[in-house]
Coordinates of C-alpha atoms in Angstrom, one line a residue:
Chain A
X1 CA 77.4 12.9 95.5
X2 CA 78.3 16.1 95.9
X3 CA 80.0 17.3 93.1
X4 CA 82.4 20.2 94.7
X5 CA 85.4 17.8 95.3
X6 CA 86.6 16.1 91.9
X7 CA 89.3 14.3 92.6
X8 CA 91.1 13.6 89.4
X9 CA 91.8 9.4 90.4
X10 CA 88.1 9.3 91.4
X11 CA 87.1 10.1 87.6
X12 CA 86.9 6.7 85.2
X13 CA 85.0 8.4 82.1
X14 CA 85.4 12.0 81.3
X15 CA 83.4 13.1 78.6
X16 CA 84.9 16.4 77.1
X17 CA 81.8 18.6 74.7
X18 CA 81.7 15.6 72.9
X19 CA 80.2 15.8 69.6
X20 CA 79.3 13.1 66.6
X21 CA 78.4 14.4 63.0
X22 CA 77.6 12.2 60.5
X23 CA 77.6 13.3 56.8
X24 CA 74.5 11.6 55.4
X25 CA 74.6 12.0 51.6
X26 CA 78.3 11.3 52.2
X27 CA 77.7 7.7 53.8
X28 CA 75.7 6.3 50.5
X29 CA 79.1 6.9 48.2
X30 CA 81.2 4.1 47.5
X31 CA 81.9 3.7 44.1
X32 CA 84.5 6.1 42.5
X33 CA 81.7 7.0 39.3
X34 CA 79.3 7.9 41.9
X35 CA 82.0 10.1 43.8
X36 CA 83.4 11.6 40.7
X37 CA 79.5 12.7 39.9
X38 CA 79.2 14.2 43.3
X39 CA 82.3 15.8 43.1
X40 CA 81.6 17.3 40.4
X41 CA 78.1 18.5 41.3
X42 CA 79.2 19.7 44.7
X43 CA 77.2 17.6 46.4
X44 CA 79.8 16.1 48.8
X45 CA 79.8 18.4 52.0
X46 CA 76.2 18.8 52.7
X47 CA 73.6 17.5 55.3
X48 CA 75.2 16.8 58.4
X49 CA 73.6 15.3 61.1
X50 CA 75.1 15.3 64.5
X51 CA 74.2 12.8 66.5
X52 CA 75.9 14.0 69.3
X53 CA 76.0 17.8 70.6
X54 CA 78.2 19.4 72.9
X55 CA 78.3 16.3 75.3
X56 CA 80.1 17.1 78.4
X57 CA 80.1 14.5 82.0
X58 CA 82.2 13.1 84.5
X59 CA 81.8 9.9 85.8
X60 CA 83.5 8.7 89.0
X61 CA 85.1 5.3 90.3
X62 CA 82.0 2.7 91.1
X63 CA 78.9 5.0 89.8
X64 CA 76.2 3.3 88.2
X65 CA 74.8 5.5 85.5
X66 CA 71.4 5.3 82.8
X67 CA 71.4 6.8 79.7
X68 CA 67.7 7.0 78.5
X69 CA 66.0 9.4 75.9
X70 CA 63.7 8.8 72.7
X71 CA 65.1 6.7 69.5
X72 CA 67.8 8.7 67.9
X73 CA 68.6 10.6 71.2
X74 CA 72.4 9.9 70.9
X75 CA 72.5 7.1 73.4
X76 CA 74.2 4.6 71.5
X77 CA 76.3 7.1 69.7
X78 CA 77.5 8.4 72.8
X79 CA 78.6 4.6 74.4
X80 CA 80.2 4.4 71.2
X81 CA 82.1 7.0 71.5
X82 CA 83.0 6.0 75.3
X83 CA 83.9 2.4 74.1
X84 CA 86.0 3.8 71.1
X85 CA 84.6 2.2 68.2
X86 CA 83.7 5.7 66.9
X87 CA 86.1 8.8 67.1
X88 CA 84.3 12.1 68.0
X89 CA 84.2 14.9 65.2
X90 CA 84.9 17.2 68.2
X91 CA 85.9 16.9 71.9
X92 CA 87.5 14.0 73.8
X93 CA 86.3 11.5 76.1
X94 CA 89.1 9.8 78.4
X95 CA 88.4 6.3 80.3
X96 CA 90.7 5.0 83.1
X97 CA 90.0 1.4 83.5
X98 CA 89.6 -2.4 82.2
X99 CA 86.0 -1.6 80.0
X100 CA 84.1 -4.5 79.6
X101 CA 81.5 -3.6 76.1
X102 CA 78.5 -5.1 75.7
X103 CA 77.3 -2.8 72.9
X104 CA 75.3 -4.9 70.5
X105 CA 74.2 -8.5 70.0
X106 CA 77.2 -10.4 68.8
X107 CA 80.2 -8.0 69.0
X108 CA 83.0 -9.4 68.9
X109 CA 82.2 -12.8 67.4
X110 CA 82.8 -14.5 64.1
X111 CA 79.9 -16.3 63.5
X112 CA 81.9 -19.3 61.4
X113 CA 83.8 -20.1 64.3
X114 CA 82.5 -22.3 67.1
X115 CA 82.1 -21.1 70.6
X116 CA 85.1 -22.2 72.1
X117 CA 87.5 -20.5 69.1
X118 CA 84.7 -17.5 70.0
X119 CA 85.6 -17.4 73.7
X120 CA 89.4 -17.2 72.8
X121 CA 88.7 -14.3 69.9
X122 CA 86.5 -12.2 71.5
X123 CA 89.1 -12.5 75.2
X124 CA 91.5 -11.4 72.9
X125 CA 89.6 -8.2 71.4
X126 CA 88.4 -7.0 75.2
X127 CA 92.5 -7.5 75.8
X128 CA 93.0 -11.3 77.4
X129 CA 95.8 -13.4 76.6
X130 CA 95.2 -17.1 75.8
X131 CA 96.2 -18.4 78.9
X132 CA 94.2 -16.3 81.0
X133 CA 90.9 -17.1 79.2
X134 CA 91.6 -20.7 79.7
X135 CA 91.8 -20.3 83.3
X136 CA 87.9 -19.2 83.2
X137 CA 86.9 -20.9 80.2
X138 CA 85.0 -23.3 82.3
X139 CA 83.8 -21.1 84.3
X140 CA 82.4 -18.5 81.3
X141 CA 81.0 -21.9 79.8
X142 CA 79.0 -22.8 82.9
X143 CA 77.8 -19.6 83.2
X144 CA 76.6 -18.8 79.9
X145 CA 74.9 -22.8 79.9
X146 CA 76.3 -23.6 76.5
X147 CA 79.3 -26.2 78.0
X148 CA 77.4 -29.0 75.7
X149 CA 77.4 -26.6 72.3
X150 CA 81.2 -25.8 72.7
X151 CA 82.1 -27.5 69.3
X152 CA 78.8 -25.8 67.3
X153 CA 79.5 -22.8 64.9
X154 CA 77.8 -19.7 66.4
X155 CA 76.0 -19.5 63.5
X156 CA 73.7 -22.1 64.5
X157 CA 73.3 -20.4 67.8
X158 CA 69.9 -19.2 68.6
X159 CA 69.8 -15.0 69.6
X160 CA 69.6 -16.0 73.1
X161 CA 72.5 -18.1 73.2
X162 CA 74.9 -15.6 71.3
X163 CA 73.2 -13.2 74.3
X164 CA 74.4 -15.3 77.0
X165 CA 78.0 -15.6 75.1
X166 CA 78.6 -12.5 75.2
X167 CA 77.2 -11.4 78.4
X168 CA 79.7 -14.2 80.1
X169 CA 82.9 -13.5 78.3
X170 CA 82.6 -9.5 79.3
X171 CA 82.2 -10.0 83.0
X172 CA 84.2 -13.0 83.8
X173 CA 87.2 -10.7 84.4
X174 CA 86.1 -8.4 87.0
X175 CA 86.0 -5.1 84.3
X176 CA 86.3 -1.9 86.0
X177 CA 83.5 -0.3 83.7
X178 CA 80.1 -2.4 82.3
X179 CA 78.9 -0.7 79.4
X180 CA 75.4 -2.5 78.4
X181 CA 73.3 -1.1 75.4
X182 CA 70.2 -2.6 76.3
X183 CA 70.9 -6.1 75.3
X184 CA 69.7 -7.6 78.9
X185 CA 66.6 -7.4 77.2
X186 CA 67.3 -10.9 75.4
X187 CA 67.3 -14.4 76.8
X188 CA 64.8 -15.9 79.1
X189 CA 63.6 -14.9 82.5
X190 CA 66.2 -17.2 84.3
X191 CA 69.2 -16.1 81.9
X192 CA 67.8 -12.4 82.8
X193 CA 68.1 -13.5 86.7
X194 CA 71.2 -14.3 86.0
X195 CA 72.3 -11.6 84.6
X196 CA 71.0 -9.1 87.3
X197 CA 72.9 -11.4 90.2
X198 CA 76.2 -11.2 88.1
X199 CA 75.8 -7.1 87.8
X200 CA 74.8 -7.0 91.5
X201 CA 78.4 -9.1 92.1
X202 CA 79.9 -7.0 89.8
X203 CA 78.0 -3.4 91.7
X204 CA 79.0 -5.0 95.2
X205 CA 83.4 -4.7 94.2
X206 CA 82.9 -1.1 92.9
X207 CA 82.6 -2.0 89.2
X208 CA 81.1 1.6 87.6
X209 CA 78.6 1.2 85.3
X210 CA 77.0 2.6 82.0
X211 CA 73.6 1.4 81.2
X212 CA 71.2 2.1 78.2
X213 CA 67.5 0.8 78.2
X214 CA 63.9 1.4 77.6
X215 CA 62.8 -0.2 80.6
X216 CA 62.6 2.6 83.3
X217 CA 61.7 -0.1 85.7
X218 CA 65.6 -1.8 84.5
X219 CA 67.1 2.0 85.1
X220 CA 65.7 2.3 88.3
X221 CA 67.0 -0.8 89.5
X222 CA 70.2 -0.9 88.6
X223 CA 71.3 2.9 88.1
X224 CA 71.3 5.6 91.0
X225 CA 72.3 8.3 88.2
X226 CA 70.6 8.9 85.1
X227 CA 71.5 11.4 82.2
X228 CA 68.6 12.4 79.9
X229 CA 69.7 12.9 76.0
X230 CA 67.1 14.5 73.6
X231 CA 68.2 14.8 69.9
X232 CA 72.1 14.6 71.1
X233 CA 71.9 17.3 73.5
X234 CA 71.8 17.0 77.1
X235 CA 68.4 17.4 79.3
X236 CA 69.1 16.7 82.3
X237 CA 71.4 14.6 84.6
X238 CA 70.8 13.9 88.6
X239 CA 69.6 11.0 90.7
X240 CA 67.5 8.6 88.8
X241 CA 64.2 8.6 90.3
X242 CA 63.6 12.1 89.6
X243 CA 64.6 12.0 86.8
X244 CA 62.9 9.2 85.2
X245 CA 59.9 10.6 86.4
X246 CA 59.9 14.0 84.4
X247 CA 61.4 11.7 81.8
X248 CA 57.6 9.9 81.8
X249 CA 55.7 13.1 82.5
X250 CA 57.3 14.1 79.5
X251 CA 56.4 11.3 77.1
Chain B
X1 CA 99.1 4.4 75.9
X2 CA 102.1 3.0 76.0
X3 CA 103.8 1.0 73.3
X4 CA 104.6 -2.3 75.0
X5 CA 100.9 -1.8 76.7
X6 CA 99.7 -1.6 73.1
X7 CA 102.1 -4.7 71.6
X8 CA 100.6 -6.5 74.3
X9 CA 97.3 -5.9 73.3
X10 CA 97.5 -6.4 70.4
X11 CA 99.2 -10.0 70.0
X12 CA 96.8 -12.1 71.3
X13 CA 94.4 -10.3 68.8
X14 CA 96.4 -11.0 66.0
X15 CA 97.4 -14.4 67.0
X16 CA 93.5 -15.6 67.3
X17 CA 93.1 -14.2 63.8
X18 CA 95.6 -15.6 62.4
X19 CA 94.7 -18.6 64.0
X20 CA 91.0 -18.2 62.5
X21 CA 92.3 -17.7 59.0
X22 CA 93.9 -21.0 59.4
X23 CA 91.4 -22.8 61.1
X24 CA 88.1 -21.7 58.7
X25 CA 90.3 -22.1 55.2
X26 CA 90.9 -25.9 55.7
X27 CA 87.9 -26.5 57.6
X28 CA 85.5 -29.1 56.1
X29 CA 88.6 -29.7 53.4
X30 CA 89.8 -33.5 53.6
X31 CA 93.3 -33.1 52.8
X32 CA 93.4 -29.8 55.1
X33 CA 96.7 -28.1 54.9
X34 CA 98.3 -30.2 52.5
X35 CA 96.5 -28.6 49.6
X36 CA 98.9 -25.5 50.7
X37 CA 101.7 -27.8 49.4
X38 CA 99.7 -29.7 46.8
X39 CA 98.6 -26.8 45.4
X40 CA 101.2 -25.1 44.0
X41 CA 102.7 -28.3 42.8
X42 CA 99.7 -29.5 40.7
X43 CA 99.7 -25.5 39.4
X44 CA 103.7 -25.7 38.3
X45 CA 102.6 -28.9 37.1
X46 CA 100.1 -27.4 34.6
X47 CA 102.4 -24.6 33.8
X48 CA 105.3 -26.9 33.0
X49 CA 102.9 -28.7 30.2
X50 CA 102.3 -25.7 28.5
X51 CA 105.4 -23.8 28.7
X52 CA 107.9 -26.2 28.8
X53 CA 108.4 -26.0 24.5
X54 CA 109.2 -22.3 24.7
X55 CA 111.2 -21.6 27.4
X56 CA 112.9 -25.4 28.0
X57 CA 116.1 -24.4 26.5
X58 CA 117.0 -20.8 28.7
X59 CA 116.6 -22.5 32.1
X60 CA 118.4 -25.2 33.2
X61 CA 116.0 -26.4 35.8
X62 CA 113.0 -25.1 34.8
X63 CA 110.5 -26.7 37.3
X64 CA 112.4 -25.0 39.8
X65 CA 112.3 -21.8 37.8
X66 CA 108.8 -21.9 37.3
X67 CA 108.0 -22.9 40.9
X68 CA 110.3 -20.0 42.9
X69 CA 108.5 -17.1 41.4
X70 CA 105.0 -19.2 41.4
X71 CA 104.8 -19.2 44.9
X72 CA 106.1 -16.0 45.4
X73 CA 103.3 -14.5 43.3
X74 CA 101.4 -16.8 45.0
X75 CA 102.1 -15.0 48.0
X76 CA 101.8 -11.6 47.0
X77 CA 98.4 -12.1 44.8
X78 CA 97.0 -14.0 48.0
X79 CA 97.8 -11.5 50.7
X80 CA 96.8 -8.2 48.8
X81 CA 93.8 -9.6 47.5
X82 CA 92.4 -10.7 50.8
X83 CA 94.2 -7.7 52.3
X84 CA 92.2 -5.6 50.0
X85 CA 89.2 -6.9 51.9
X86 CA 90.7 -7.1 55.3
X87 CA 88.4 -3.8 57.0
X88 CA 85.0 -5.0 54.7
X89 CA 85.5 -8.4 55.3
X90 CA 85.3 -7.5 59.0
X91 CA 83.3 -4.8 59.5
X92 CA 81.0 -6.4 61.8
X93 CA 84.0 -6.2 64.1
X94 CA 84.7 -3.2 63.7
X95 CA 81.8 -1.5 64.1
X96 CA 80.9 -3.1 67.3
X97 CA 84.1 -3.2 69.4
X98 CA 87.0 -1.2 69.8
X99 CA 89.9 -3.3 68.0
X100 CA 93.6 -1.0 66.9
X101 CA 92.4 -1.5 62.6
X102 CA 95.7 -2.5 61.5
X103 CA 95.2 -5.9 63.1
X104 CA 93.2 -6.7 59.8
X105 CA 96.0 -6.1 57.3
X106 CA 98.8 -7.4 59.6
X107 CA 96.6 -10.7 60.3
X108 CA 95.8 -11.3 56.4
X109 CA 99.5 -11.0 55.7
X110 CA 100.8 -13.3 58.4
X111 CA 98.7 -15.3 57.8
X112 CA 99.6 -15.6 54.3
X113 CA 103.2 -16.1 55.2
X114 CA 102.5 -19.3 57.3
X115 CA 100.5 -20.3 54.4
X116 CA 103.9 -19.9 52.0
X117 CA 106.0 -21.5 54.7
X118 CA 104.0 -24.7 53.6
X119 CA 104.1 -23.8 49.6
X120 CA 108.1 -24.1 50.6
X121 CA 108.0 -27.6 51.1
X122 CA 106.5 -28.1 47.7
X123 CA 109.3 -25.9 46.1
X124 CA 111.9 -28.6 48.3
X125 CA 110.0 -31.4 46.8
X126 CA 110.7 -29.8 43.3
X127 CA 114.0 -29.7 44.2
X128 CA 114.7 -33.0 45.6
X129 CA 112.5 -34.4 42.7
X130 CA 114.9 -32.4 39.9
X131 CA 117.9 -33.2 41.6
X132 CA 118.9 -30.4 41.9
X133 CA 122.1 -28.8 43.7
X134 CA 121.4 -27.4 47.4
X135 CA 124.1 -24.4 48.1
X136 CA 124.3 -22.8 51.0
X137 CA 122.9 -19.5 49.7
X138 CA 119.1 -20.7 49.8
X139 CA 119.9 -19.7 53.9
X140 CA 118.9 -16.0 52.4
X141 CA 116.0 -17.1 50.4
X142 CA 114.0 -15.7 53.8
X143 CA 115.9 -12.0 53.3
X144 CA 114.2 -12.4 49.8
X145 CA 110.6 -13.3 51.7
X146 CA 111.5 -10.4 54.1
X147 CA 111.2 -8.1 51.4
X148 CA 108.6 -9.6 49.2
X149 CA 106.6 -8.9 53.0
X150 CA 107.3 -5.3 53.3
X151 CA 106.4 -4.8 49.8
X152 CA 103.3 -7.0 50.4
X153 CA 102.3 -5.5 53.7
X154 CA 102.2 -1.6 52.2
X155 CA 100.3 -2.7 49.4
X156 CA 97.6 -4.3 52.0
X157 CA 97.7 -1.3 54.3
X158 CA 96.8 1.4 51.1
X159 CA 94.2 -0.9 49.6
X160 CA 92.1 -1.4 52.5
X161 CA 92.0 1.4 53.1
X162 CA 90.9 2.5 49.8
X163 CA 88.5 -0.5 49.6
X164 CA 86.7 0.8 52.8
X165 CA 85.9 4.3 50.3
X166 CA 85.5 2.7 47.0
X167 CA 84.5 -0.5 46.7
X168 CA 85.2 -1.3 43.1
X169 CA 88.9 -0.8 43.9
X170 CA 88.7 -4.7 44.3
X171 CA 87.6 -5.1 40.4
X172 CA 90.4 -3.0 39.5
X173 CA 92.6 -4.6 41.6
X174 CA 91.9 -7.6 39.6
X175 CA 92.6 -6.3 36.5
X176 CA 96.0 -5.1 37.7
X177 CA 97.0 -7.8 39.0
X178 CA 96.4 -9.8 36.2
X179 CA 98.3 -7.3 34.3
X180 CA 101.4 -7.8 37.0
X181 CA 101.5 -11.1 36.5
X182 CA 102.7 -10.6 33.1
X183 CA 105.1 -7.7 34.0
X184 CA 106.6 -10.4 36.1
X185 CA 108.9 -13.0 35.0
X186 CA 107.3 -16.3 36.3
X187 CA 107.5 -18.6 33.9
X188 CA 109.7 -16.6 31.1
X189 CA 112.8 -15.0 31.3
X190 CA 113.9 -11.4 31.5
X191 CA 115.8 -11.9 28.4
X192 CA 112.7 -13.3 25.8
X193 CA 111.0 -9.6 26.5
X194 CA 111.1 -7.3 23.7
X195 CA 113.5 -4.7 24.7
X196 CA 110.9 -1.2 24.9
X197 CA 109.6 -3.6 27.9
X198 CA 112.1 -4.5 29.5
X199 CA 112.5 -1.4 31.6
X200 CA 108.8 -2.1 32.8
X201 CA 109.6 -5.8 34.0
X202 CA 113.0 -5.1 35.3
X203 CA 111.4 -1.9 37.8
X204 CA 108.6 -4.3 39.1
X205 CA 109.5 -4.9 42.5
X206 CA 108.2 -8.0 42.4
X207 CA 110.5 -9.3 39.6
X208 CA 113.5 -8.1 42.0
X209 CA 112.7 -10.3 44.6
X210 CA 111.9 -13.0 42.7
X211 CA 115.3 -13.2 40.8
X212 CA 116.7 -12.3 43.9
X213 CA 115.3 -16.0 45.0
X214 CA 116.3 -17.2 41.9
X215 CA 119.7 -16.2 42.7
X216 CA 120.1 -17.2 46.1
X217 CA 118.6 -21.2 45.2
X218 CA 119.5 -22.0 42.0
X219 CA 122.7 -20.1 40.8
X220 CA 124.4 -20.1 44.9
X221 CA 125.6 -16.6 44.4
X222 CA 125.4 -13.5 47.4
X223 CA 123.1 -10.6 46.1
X224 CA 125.2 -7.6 46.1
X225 CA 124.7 -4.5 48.4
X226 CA 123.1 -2.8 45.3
X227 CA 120.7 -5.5 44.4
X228 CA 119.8 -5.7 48.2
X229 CA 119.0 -1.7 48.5
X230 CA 116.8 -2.5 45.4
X231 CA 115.2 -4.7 47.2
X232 CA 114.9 -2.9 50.5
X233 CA 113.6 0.2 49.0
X234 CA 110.6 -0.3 47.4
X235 CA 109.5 -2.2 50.1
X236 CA 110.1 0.5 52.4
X237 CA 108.4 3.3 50.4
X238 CA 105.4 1.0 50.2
X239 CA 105.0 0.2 53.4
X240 CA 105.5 4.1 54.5
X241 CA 103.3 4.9 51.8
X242 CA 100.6 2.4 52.4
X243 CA 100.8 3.0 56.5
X244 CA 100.4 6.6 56.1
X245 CA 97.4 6.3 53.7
X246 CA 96.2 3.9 56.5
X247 CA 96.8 6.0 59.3
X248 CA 95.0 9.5 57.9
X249 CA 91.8 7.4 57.1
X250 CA 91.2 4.6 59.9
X251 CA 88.9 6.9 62.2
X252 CA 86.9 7.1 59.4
X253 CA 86.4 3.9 58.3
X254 CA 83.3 3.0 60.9
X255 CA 81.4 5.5 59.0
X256 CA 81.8 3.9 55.5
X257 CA 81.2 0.6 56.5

């Protein structure tokens, strides 16, 4: 890892001085009255918050990288803006690659449908046709040990079971980038297993991966890079262990 | 990305919503998707009790009348008010995964039309039940449908998008749809309106396409070029309209949500 020869092909996230504001007293109006008042006052532009500063990394074919950093750091913001569900306020960030998103408990389902119509929905969103996610339907039901609750409405699901949904559908089609947000953290000990052997598969064909979590321990394992984020700027980035251990020293 | 790469992205999308639409409306519902065609006919049913007196003697088939521009309304008070919804509705979606937005207002609109295709059979059941005379025009009863949609679809792009910034756009919605329904001649005819309101009915859009059904179904004549650009227009300018309001806001919507 030497970072002198960047071959452009090699590079499957490119984040570009990424930055996320969000306008706080903005959010809160959504009636027309209470805009109209604000308007009037001048009360619409102020207190930004940004989230996300100046963010700038490269990420190359098959690398497995940690976010950490305190609540409110800009991790999640930053995945988000990787994954695409939010759109910068300033910079770019390119991705090359099938991403497989497993941002938050439950994305991608509708809870009134039942699994099955789930498996089919949520394919469809990460880009699978019909047909293909029939071919390893089977297959994501065995894994995710819910073959006998096919015909239940999620919403009856316990949290472990939407876990173990989700965490099937994303990596049944070999994705070229796993993005986790620390939702390993649900389900029990054997789902956990699990889960660890299937990312290990996944590590052993080259998949690159993105990982967030409060477990340094989880970092360690999985990640050989880590990038530090403090209040949405960047701290440090480098080979995990050393890393992580200022990262403790730190607090 | 490309454009095919994007079409085929996002079809299977829009085919498992509209799939889900489907699916959770008649779920738990006995007589499942026959209320689509029992529904409207029970409705005209009502309406022909209580308007039959004053309007009998203008229309020669008046079920027929009443039940063309009943399920056309149908349609187009359906699909905007659910479209009007479309990003809140599913804003746990769209917060957590990366899905192209306008899925939401295509989906509620297709799915609305499948819903009408199955109002139709009521409105052939009128017709076999009224005797009435099949010509061969009621082939372009679909070209009216076609521009009911693009009319329908604008509308659902611009007020979802609104809906996302201003939530009680959906009480005023109500109250102007409710007021459209009288601007548009469903169960009276253009001719019993009191002539400084004519003007008002006659440049509804939705009247257009409505007579323009009428037309086709019950009287067997070809709309004119003219009638057809009438048609076309407003449908197209809504639709631009709507997609451009759409399109300048949809990055935003995550925030609002």
């Amino acid at each position: 890892m030497d970072g002198s020869l960047e071959e452009k092909p090699d590079i499957v996230i490119e984040a570009d001085h990424l930055s996320m504001m969000f306008n706080m007293s903005r959010e809160k109006v959504d009636s027309l009255k209470e805009y109209v008042i604000r308007l009037v006052k001048r009360q619409l532009l102020f207190k930004e918050f940004w989230a996300v500063k100046d963010l700038s990394f490269t990420i190359r074919r098959g690398e497995r990288v940690g976010l950490i950093g305190h609540n409110g750091s800009g991790k999640s913001t930053t995945l988000k803006m990787v994954c695409g569900v939010l759109k910068p306020t300033k910079g770019r960030v390119s991705v090359r690659g099938k991403v497989a998103p497993l941002l938050e408990l439950g994305a991608g389902f509708d809870y009134n449908l039942t699994a099955r119509e789930n498996v089919f929905l949520n394919g469809a969103i990460l880009g699978f046709s019909r047909s293909k996610m029939r071919d390893r339907y089977e297959n994501i039901m065995e894994f995710a040990e819910l073959k006998e609750f096919e015909d239940v409405a999620l919403k009856n699901f316990s949290t472990g079971m939407v876990a173990r949904l989700g965490f099937a559908i994303a990596t049944c089609y070999d994705p070229d980038i796993l993005i986790i947000d620390e939702i390993l953290s649900v389900g029990d000990r054997d789902f956990q297993a699990k889960c660890h052997e299937r990312i290990d598969e996944l590590i052993g064909r080259g998949t690159t991966i993105l990982f967030v979590s409060h477990s340094d321990d989880k970092i360690i394992n999985i990640c050989e890079r880590v990038i530090w984020l403090d209040h949405g700027n960047m701290v440090a980035d480098g080979e995990a262990r050393g890393i992580i251990e200022r990262y403790e020293n730190n607090g | 990305m490309k454009d095919l790469n994007l079409f085929s992205r996002v079809f299977p999308i829009l085919r498992e919503l509209v799939e889900r639409d489907i699916k959770l409306r008649y779920r738990r519902s006995i007589l499942g998707i026959a209320w689509t065609v029992l529904n409207p006919l029970l409705m005209m049913g009502v309406m022909l009790i209580v308007f039959l007196n004053f309007f009998r003697s203008q229309v020669e088939n008046y079920p027929l009348y009443l039940i063309i521009g009943h399920i056309m309304y149908g349609f187009f008070s359906s699909a905007t008010t659910i479209g009007l919804n479309a990003m809140v509705w599913n804003s746990s979606l769209i917060r957590k995964v990366y899905i192209p937005k306008a899925v939401f207002p295509i989906s509620v609109n297709l799915s609305a039309l499948v819903n009408f295709v199955f109002s139709a059979i009521a409105l052939l059941i009128v017709m076999i039940i009224t005797g009435a005379r099949v010509y061969p025009t009621i082939l372009l009863f679909p070209v009216a449908i076609f521009y009911l949609f693009l009319f329908t679809m604008g509308m659902s792009f611009a007020l979802s998008a609104l809906n996302v910034f201003f939530r009680d756009i959906e009480q005023l919605y109500r109250v102007i749809l409710m007021a459209w329904m009288y601007m548009t001649p469903i169960f009276y005819t253009v001719d019993i309106v009191p002539d400084w309101a004519k003007w008002i009915v006659r440049a509804n859009p939705l009247s257009m396409y409505i007579e323009y059904a009428r037309k086709v179904i019950m009287l067997g004549e070809v709309p004119g070029v003219m009638e057809n650009l009438y048609c076309l227009l407003p449908g197209i300018i809504m639709l631009a309209l709507g997609g451009l309001i759409f399109h300048k806001t949809k990055d935003k919507f995550v925030l609002y949500l």
